[in-house]
Short mmCIF file of C-alpha atoms in Angstrom, two decimals:
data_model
loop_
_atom_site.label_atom_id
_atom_site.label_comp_id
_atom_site.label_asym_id
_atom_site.label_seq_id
_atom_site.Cartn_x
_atom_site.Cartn_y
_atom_site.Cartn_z
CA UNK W 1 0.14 -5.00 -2.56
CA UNK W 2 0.21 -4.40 1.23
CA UNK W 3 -3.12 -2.82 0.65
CA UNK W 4 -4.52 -5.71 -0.69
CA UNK W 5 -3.76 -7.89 1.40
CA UNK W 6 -3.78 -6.38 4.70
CA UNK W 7 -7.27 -4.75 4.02
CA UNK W 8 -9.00 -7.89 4.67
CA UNK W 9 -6.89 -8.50 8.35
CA UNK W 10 -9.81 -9.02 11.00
CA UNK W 11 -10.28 -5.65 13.17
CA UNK W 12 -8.45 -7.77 15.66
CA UNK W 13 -5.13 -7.58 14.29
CA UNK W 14 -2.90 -4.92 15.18
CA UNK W 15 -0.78 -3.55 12.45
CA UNK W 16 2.49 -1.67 12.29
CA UNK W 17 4.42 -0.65 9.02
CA UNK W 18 8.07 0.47 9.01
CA UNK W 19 9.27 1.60 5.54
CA UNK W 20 12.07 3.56 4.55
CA UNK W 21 11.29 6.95 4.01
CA UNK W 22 11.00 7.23 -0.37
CA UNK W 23 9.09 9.36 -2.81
CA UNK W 24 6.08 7.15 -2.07
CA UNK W 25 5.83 8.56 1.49
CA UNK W 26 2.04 10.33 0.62
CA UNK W 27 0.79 7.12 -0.83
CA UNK W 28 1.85 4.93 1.58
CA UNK W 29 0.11 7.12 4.49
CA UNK W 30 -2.73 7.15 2.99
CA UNK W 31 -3.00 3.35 2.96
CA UNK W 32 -2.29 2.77 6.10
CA UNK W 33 -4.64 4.70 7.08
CA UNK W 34 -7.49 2.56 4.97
CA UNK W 35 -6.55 -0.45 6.70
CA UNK W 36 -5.75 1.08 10.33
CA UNK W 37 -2.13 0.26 10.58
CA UNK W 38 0.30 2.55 12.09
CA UNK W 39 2.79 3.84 10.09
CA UNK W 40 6.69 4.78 10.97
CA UNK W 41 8.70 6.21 8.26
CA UNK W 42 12.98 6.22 8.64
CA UNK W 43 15.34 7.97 6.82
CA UNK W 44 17.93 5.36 6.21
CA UNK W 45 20.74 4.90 3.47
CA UNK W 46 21.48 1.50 3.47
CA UNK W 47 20.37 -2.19 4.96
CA UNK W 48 22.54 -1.90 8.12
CA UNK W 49 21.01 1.65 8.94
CA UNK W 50 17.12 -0.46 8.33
CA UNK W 51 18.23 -3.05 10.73
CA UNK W 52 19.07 -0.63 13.40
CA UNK W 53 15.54 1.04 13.11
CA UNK W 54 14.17 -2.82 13.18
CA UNK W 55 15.85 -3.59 16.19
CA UNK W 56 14.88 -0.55 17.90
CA UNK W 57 11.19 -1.11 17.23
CA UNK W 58 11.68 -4.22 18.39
CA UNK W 59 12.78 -3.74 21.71
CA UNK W 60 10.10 -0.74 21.92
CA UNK W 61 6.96 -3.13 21.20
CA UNK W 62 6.06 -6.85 21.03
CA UNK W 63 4.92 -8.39 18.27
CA UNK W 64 3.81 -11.88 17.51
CA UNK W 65 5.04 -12.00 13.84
CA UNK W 66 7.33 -10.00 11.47
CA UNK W 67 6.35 -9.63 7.50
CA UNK W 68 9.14 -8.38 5.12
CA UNK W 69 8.58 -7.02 1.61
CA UNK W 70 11.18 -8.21 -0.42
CA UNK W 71 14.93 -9.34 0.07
CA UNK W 72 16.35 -5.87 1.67
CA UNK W 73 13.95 -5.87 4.13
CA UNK W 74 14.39 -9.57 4.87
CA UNK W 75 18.06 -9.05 5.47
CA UNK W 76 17.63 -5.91 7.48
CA UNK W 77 14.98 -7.89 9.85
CA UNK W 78 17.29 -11.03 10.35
CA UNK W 79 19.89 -9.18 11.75
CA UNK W 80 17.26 -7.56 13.76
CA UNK W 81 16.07 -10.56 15.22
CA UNK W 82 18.74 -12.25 15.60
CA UNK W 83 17.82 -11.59 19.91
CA UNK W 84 14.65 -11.95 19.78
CA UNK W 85 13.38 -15.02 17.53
CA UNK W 86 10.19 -13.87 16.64
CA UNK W 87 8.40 -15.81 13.54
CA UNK W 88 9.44 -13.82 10.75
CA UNK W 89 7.89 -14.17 7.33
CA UNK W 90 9.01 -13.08 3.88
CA UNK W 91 6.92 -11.63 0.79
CA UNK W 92 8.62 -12.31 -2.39
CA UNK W 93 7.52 -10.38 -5.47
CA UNK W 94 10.46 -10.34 -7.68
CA UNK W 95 14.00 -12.25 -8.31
CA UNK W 96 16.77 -11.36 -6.56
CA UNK W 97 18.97 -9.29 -8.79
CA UNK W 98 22.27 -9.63 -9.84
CA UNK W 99 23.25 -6.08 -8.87
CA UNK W 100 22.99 -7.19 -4.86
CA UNK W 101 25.42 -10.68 -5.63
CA UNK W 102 27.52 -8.89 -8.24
CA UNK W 103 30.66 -7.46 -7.09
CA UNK W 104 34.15 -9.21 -5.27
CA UNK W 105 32.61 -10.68 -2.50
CA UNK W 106 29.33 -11.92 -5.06
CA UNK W 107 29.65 -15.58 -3.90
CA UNK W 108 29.87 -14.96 -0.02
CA UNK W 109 26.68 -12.72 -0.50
CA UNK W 110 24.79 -15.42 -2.46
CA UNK W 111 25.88 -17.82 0.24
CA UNK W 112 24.85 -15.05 3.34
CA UNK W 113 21.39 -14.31 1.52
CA UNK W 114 20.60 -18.08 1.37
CA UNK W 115 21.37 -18.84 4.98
CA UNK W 116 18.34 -15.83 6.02
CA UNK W 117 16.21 -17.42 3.72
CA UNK W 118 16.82 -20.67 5.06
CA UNK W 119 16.14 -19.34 8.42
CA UNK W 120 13.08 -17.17 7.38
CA UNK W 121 9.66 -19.04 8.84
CA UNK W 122 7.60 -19.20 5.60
CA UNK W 123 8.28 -18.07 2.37
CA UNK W 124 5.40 -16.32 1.08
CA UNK W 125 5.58 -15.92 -3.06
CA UNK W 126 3.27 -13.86 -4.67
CA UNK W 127 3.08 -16.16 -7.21
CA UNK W 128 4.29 -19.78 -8.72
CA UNK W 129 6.41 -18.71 -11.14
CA UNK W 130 8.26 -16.33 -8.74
CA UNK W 131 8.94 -19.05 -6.20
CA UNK W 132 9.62 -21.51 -8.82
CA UNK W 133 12.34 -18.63 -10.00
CA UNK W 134 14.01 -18.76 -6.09
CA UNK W 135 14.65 -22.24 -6.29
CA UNK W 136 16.51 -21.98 -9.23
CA UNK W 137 18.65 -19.65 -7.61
CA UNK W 138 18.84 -20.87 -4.23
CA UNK W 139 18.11 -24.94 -4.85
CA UNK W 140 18.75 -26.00 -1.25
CA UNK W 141 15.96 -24.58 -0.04
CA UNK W 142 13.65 -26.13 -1.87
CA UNK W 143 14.04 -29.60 0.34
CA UNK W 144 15.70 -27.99 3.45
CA UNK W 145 14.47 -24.42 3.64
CA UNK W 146 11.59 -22.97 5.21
CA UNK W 147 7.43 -23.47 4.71
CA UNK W 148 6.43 -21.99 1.29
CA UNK W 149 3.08 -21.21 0.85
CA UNK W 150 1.16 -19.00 -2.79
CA UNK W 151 -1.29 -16.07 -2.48
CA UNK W 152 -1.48 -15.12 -5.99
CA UNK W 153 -1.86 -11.28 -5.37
CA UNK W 154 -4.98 -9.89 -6.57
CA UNK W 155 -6.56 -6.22 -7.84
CA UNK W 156 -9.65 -4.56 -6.19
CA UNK W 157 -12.07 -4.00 -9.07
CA UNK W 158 -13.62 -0.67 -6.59
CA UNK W 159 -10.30 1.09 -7.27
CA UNK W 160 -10.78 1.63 -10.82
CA UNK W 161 -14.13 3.15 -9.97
CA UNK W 162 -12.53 6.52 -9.19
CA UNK W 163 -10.98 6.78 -12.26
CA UNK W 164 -12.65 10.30 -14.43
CA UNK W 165 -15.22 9.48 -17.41
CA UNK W 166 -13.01 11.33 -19.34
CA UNK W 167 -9.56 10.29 -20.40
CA UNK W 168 -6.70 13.17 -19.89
CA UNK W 169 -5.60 14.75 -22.43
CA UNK W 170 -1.62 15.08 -21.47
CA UNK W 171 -1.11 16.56 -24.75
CA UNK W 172 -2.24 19.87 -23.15
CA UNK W 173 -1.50 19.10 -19.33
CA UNK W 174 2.14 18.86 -20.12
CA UNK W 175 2.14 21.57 -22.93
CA UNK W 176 3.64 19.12 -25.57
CA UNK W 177 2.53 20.20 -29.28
CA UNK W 178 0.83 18.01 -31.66
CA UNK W 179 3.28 17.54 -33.73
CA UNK W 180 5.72 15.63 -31.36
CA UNK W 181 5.25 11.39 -31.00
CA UNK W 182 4.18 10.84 -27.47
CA UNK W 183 5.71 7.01 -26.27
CA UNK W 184 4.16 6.38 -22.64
CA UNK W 185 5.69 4.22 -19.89
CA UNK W 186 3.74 3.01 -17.02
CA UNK W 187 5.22 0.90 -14.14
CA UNK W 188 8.44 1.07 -11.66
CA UNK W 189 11.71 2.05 -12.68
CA UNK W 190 13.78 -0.67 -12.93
CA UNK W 191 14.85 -3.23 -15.57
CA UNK W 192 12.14 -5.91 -14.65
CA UNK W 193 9.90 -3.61 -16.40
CA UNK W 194 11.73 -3.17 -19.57
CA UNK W 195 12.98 0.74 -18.02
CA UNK W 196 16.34 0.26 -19.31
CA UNK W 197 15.52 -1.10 -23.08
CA UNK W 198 13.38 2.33 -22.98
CA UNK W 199 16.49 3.71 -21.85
CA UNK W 200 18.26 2.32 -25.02
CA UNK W 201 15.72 3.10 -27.34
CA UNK W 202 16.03 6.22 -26.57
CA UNK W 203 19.50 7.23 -27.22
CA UNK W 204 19.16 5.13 -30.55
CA UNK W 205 16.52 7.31 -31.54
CA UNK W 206 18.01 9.82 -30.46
CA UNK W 207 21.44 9.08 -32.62
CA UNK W 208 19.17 8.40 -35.84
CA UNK W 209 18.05 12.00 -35.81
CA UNK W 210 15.12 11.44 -38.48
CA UNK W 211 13.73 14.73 -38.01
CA UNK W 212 10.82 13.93 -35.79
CA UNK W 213 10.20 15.01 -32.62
CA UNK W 214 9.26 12.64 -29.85
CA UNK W 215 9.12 12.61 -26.24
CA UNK W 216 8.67 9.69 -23.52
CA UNK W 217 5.98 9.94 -20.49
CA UNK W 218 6.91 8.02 -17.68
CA UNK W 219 4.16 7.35 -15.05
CA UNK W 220 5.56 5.28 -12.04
CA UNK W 221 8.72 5.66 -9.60
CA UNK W 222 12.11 4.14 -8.69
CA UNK W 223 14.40 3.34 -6.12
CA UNK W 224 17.71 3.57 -7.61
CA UNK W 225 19.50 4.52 -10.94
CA UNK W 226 19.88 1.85 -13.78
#
Protein backbone atom coordinates (compact mmCIF):
# COMPACT_ATOMS: atom_id res chain seq x y z
CA UNK A 1 0.00 0.00 0.00
CA UNK A 2 2.71 2.48 1.09
CA UNK A 3 4.25 1.65 -2.21
CA UNK A 4 1.47 2.71 -4.02
CA UNK A 5 0.87 5.52 -2.83
CA UNK A 6 4.02 7.07 -1.92
CA UNK A 7 5.56 6.17 -5.41
CA UNK A 8 3.84 8.94 -7.03
CA UNK A 9 5.16 11.74 -4.05
CA UNK A 10 6.90 14.60 -6.18
CA UNK A 11 10.92 14.22 -5.93
CA UNK A 12 10.40 17.10 -3.60
CA UNK A 13 9.07 15.34 -0.76
CA UNK A 14 11.24 13.94 1.74
CA UNK A 15 10.27 10.64 3.12
CA UNK A 16 10.99 8.75 6.31
CA UNK A 17 9.46 5.28 7.35
CA UNK A 18 9.62 3.91 10.91
CA UNK A 19 8.19 0.35 11.20
CA UNK A 20 8.58 -2.13 13.72
CA UNK A 21 11.05 -4.52 12.96
CA UNK A 22 8.70 -7.97 11.54
CA UNK A 23 9.28 -10.80 9.14
CA UNK A 24 8.59 -8.32 6.35
CA UNK A 25 11.86 -6.45 7.10
CA UNK A 26 13.45 -7.54 3.29
CA UNK A 27 10.34 -6.40 1.57
CA UNK A 28 9.86 -3.39 3.14
CA UNK A 29 13.64 -2.25 2.32
CA UNK A 30 13.32 -2.89 -0.81
CA UNK A 31 10.40 -0.48 -1.24
CA UNK A 32 11.68 2.13 0.25
CA UNK A 33 14.23 2.09 -1.68
CA UNK A 34 11.86 2.35 -5.07
CA UNK A 35 10.37 5.38 -3.83
CA UNK A 36 13.57 7.02 -2.04
CA UNK A 37 12.38 7.08 1.48
CA UNK A 38 14.59 6.35 4.31
CA UNK A 39 13.91 3.57 6.24
CA UNK A 40 14.40 2.95 10.27
CA UNK A 41 13.51 -0.36 11.55
CA UNK A 42 12.91 -0.86 15.78
CA UNK A 43 12.73 -3.76 17.65
CA UNK A 44 9.82 -3.06 19.88
CA UNK A 45 7.28 -5.36 21.85
CA UNK A 46 4.50 -3.35 22.42
CA UNK A 47 2.72 0.29 21.59
CA UNK A 48 4.41 2.11 24.53
CA UNK A 49 7.96 0.79 23.42
CA UNK A 50 6.72 2.35 19.42
CA UNK A 51 5.92 5.59 21.02
CA UNK A 52 9.23 5.94 22.62
CA UNK A 53 11.04 5.31 19.21
CA UNK A 54 8.35 8.03 17.75
CA UNK A 55 9.22 10.49 20.14
CA UNK A 56 12.80 10.06 19.77
CA UNK A 57 12.68 10.57 16.01
CA UNK A 58 10.86 13.31 16.67
CA UNK A 59 13.00 15.32 18.62
CA UNK A 60 15.98 14.09 16.21
CA UNK A 61 14.31 15.61 12.90
CA UNK A 62 11.48 17.97 11.83
CA UNK A 63 8.86 17.05 9.95
CA UNK A 64 5.91 18.87 8.54
CA UNK A 65 3.38 15.94 8.76
CA UNK A 66 3.08 12.47 10.43
CA UNK A 67 1.19 9.41 8.45
CA UNK A 68 0.19 6.31 10.56
CA UNK A 69 -0.73 2.90 9.16
CA UNK A 70 -3.38 1.64 11.09
CA UNK A 71 -4.70 2.04 14.78
CA UNK A 72 -1.32 0.82 16.71
CA UNK A 73 0.62 3.12 15.04
CA UNK A 74 -1.91 5.93 15.51
CA UNK A 75 -1.86 5.39 19.23
CA UNK A 76 1.86 5.02 19.46
CA UNK A 77 2.26 8.54 17.45
CA UNK A 78 -0.33 10.47 19.69
CA UNK A 79 1.43 9.90 22.64
CA UNK A 80 4.40 10.88 20.69
CA UNK A 81 3.17 14.09 19.81
CA UNK A 82 1.57 14.95 22.42
CA UNK A 83 4.83 17.97 22.69
CA UNK A 84 5.09 18.67 19.59
CA UNK A 85 1.60 19.12 17.65
CA UNK A 86 2.59 18.30 14.38
CA UNK A 87 -0.42 17.49 11.76
CA UNK A 88 -0.74 13.94 12.12
CA UNK A 89 -2.75 11.84 9.70
CA UNK A 90 -4.18 8.34 9.92
CA UNK A 91 -4.49 5.47 7.15
CA UNK A 92 -7.24 3.17 7.93
CA UNK A 93 -7.36 -0.17 6.14
CA UNK A 94 -9.23 -2.40 8.39
CA UNK A 95 -11.78 -2.32 11.56
CA UNK A 96 -10.59 -2.05 14.73
CA UNK A 97 -10.73 -5.44 16.34
CA UNK A 98 -12.27 -6.61 19.24
CA UNK A 99 -9.12 -8.28 20.57
CA UNK A 100 -7.54 -4.50 21.33
CA UNK A 101 -11.19 -3.34 23.34
CA UNK A 102 -11.76 -6.81 24.76
CA UNK A 103 -10.58 -7.40 28.13
CA UNK A 104 -11.54 -5.56 31.91
CA UNK A 105 -10.72 -2.26 31.09
CA UNK A 106 -12.58 -2.83 27.21
CA UNK A 107 -14.79 0.28 27.68
CA UNK A 108 -12.04 2.80 28.93
CA UNK A 109 -9.96 1.61 25.82
CA UNK A 110 -12.86 2.15 23.37
CA UNK A 111 -13.33 5.50 25.04
CA UNK A 112 -9.12 6.30 24.97
CA UNK A 113 -8.95 5.09 21.19
CA UNK A 114 -11.83 7.48 20.24
CA UNK A 115 -10.41 10.56 21.90
CA UNK A 116 -6.86 10.01 19.37
CA UNK A 117 -9.05 9.64 16.64
CA UNK A 118 -10.91 12.58 17.46
CA UNK A 119 -7.73 14.42 17.74
CA UNK A 120 -6.07 12.82 14.60
CA UNK A 121 -5.99 15.72 11.62
CA UNK A 122 -7.64 13.73 8.77
CA UNK A 123 -8.82 10.46 8.63
CA UNK A 124 -7.67 8.91 5.57
CA UNK A 125 -9.86 5.48 4.68
CA UNK A 126 -8.77 3.39 2.11
CA UNK A 127 -12.04 2.94 1.17
CA UNK A 128 -15.99 3.84 1.79
CA UNK A 129 -17.02 0.96 3.24
CA UNK A 130 -14.09 0.94 5.75
CA UNK A 131 -14.83 4.46 6.97
CA UNK A 132 -18.44 3.89 6.83
CA UNK A 133 -17.43 0.70 9.26
CA UNK A 134 -15.52 3.44 11.89
CA UNK A 135 -18.48 5.36 12.31
CA UNK A 136 -20.39 2.63 13.35
CA UNK A 137 -18.03 2.01 15.93
CA UNK A 138 -17.00 5.30 16.96
CA UNK A 139 -20.39 7.51 15.93
CA UNK A 140 -19.19 10.80 17.44
CA UNK A 141 -16.83 11.32 15.13
CA UNK A 142 -18.67 11.33 12.36
CA UNK A 143 -20.13 15.11 13.18
CA UNK A 144 -17.34 16.15 15.66
CA UNK A 145 -14.22 14.29 14.67
CA UNK A 146 -11.59 15.09 12.36
CA UNK A 147 -11.46 15.76 8.20
CA UNK A 148 -12.16 12.43 6.40
CA UNK A 149 -11.16 12.21 3.08
CA UNK A 150 -11.23 8.42 0.37
CA UNK A 151 -8.29 7.26 -1.79
CA UNK A 152 -9.61 4.03 -2.86
CA UNK A 153 -6.18 2.17 -2.91
CA UNK A 154 -5.21 0.95 -6.18
CA UNK A 155 -2.79 -2.03 -7.90
CA UNK A 156 0.08 -1.26 -10.37
CA UNK A 157 -0.72 -3.36 -13.44
CA UNK A 158 3.65 -3.28 -14.15
CA UNK A 159 3.96 -5.50 -11.05
CA UNK A 160 2.36 -8.44 -12.43
CA UNK A 161 4.70 -8.15 -15.38
CA UNK A 162 7.48 -9.95 -13.49
CA UNK A 163 5.54 -12.72 -12.79
CA UNK A 164 7.31 -16.27 -14.83
CA UNK A 165 5.40 -17.56 -18.13
CA UNK A 166 5.26 -20.58 -16.43
CA UNK A 167 3.14 -21.35 -13.42
CA UNK A 168 5.13 -23.29 -10.41
CA UNK A 169 4.63 -26.40 -9.96
CA UNK A 170 4.69 -26.60 -5.86
CA UNK A 171 3.78 -30.10 -6.16
CA UNK A 172 7.53 -30.76 -6.71
CA UNK A 173 9.07 -27.52 -5.02
CA UNK A 174 7.70 -28.63 -1.73
CA UNK A 175 8.13 -32.45 -2.36
CA UNK A 176 4.35 -33.19 -1.71
CA UNK A 177 3.19 -36.48 -3.71
CA UNK A 178 0.40 -36.60 -6.06
CA UNK A 179 -1.68 -38.32 -4.26
CA UNK A 180 -2.22 -35.77 -1.35
CA UNK A 181 -5.22 -32.75 -1.89
CA UNK A 182 -3.34 -29.54 -2.01
CA UNK A 183 -5.89 -26.51 -0.38
CA UNK A 184 -3.91 -23.08 -0.94
CA UNK A 185 -4.25 -19.91 1.17
CA UNK A 186 -3.10 -16.63 0.00
CA UNK A 187 -3.32 -13.39 2.09
CA UNK A 188 -2.33 -12.20 5.86
CA UNK A 189 -2.82 -14.18 8.78
CA UNK A 190 -5.48 -13.04 10.61
CA UNK A 191 -9.26 -13.63 10.83
CA UNK A 192 -10.27 -10.76 8.36
CA UNK A 193 -9.08 -13.13 5.83
CA UNK A 194 -10.99 -16.14 6.78
CA UNK A 195 -7.27 -17.63 8.55
CA UNK A 196 -9.07 -18.92 11.43
CA UNK A 197 -12.21 -20.78 9.60
CA UNK A 198 -9.07 -22.47 7.70
CA UNK A 199 -7.92 -23.03 11.04
CA UNK A 200 -11.24 -24.89 11.86
CA UNK A 201 -11.53 -26.67 8.83
CA UNK A 202 -8.71 -28.10 9.46
CA UNK A 203 -8.98 -29.85 12.68
CA UNK A 204 -12.54 -31.00 11.39
CA UNK A 205 -10.92 -32.64 8.67
CA UNK A 206 -8.61 -33.67 10.49
CA UNK A 207 -11.14 -35.46 13.20
CA UNK A 208 -13.15 -37.06 10.14
CA UNK A 209 -10.11 -39.10 9.21
CA UNK A 210 -11.57 -40.24 5.67
CA UNK A 211 -8.46 -41.69 4.58
CA UNK A 212 -7.19 -38.98 2.33
CA UNK A 213 -4.34 -37.14 2.61
CA UNK A 214 -4.34 -33.39 2.33
CA UNK A 215 -2.18 -30.61 3.15
CA UNK A 216 -2.75 -26.64 3.31
CA UNK A 217 -0.22 -24.01 1.52
CA UNK A 218 -0.21 -20.84 3.08
CA UNK A 219 1.37 -17.94 1.09
CA UNK A 220 1.28 -14.61 3.15
CA UNK A 221 2.42 -13.57 6.85
CA UNK A 222 1.12 -12.54 10.30
CA UNK A 223 1.59 -10.50 13.15
CA UNK A 224 0.22 -12.38 15.96
CA UNK A 225 -1.37 -15.82 16.85
CA UNK A 226 -5.22 -16.36 16.36
Amino acid sequence: YMRYMFSHFPPSYNLMVLAASTQEDKALTKDTEGYEADLKLVQVIDVRALALEVFKELRRNRYDLILSQGFVSAVAVYMANLFHRIPHKLTIHGIVEPQYLGGRFGFVKKVALAKILSGVTVLYGASNDILEHLFVQFPKINNTGPQTVVIPNGVEPSEFEQLTTMPMNVRDALGVDPSVFLFGFFGRFMAQKGFDLLIEAVDSLTRQDTGNSFAVVAVGSGGYLL
